[in-house]
Amino acid sequence: MKKFLRTDPLVDVIKEYYQKLLYSQIDRSDVLAIWADKSRNVFERVSASLRLIDFDSSNVKGYLDSYDLLYSLGFDGDSLDILHAYLNRNGFHPLVASRLFVRYVNSCQLGRAVRFFDSYSDLIIEDAKLNEKTRQTLISLFSEVGDFSRLALIGVSFEDTWKAERIRIVNELNLLSLDEQLDFIFKRIDEGRYEEADWAIWSAYSMGSRQHGFYERLTCVLPYETASSRRVAAFSHEAYNLFPTDSGFIDLAIQASLHRGELYEAQIIVLKSLALGCKSREIALHALRMQALSGSSISFGLHGDLDQEVEKVLSINSIRRWGAWDQRVNGLYDELGLPAGGMGSDKIIKKSFNFYVPSPTPSVAICISGQIRGNLDDLSSNIKTFKKNVDADVYLDTWDQASLTSVRFSTVERLLGRDLTNVLPFEARSRDGFRRILPNTLEALISPVGYSVDEESLKKCFDFASIRLESAGAFEDLCSSKFPGLRLHGTFNQAKMFYKIWSSFEQVKELEKRSGRPYDVVVRMRPDNLIELEGLSSIIESCAKGVDIAYVNYLVNLGIGDRFAIGSRSAMEIYSSIWPLISSKNSFIYNKIIDRRANLGAEILMGNHLAAFGVDVAIVKPKKDLFINKSPINVIDIKDAIEKDSRLDTGFLIKDFEKFYIDRSSLKNFVFS
């Protein structure tokens, strides 16, 4: 059996199933039947796919099945390790080459994907002839980066995928120097001609304009993009690949990897950077955060043995290999110019990967906190979907006002759905562009549509162990008077979230005190998030075994997902403890160990908080992970608002958008997706 890179308790679950198969002496056909039986525990199916490799190490099926299952569960490093094991034993196979190519594209390592294609084009094209997903990935990549010659290799002409204006811009750029190309690009950005600017950027990239100055200016987020945009991530990876000692590019490449769930890739970048002597506060903080992400056996020296290269970078050579935990942490803090003792030795959990034997059936508390979005039947359905076949007490901590829609304007696609976003003019796809071109439409879509909630209706919704219902307006008034520093982007929404996470755990502690029996495992969920985890019983057992571990469903560039978590009681108590810290300091940056960028979002603060307090975090991808609240576009009629926007000076830009909306919304029971 392979040696796993991940070290969290879920690996032991797979190993236990594997050992049972190994010693049962069942033949290959029986193992194949276990793998194919989707009603079985998903971790048992993983073990069956690994066992298939034992029967025939030259047969690609076992490797591909293992890769697909492990990747779907969030084992990013181990899934790649499986493919590399096949390559080392058998060389390249079309299906293995295609898996790797698609993985590079999906993780926004576009330059790497192109170079990989060039090395194994025959194999990938062979698979593309049979696999439409591979073919569409090829077309999408080469159309995006403006690669005529490689499009031709798969039988596609650029005239089939490009507008005439783009072809004209490419021809014009061919005559310009690098500096002139950059001037061309930023002139169009300044003029709001974002689609032309985007075409020009990719064309300049494809022409080989890859000097340091090019990436220095174009790894930034442009007005029509967000920090998670594909182009920003792709250029961050390419900049790091070409300039691996530039601390700014290192930081961006790590962020891009984490945001796509490629933890192992991010860890490799950190290790390489430390080995090359790269030294910055951001890289050191990434190393500290990596310690919390226990998804790999790679050690950065902050617990366990000290890595020699990390020792050099963090300037703690005087500390012996078996020095005390707080000595090591203090050494890191001294290097970063942080306060002595960091969080304080009395507050930091001393990490030792301790395990204990839980009760035969771990007791589980589910804490649902935050505003209810959608109707109460949806909330009830969410709870039942998550906890089916699992005995758990459910606690609800919410506000007295529910919403039928999400009124937060985070992205245009979140507001409109993919259908309508795709017919918007390019200039209106950014938040600022949408505000400028469709101000009336935006105002209509973010108008709250909701209803009041009372305790009696909640009791009818589900048999909760405890309910706490509070006035959202009163809490916001309290924040305005006592915690004005917790206002973010004009609202107290983030403060409200952290308060409710803390408050719901306080409910758990109250019941524990009355019963005299603590829970083994605690789950944090949002009311509007439908989560379905395969192998939930195994995940619960793993949480009960790992004292200081929590599982979350996704990563972001500088933090972890804040929508869902499941972990040991001790880990989840720390997870839930942010509110007292930020309210006492009237700031999201409650201690200097917290990354300065933590005030940019709750996910960044949560990741830094768990790292500072010694909680290990691992990723487990849900089978289902959906928001159940309706998109505003399917609740609110925006026809009149669009008509008003069409009379503005920029109205000519939205004629196709207006027609598409009117045509589709007039259809019976049509839903924008």
Coordinates of C-alpha atoms in Angstrom, one line a residue, residues 23 53 105 143 248 270 332 432 513 523 658:
Y23 CA -6.2 -10.3 5.1
I53 CA -3.2 -1.7 -7.9
V105 CA -5.7 23.7 -16.0
S143 CA -8.6 30.0 -26.8
G248 CA 6.3 38.9 -3.9
V270 CA 7.2 27.2 0.7
L332 CA 9.5 32.6 15.1
D432 CA -17.3 48.4 -10.1
K513 CA -22.8 21.7 32.2
V523 CA -20.0 20.6 13.8
E658 CA -31.8 43.3 -21.6

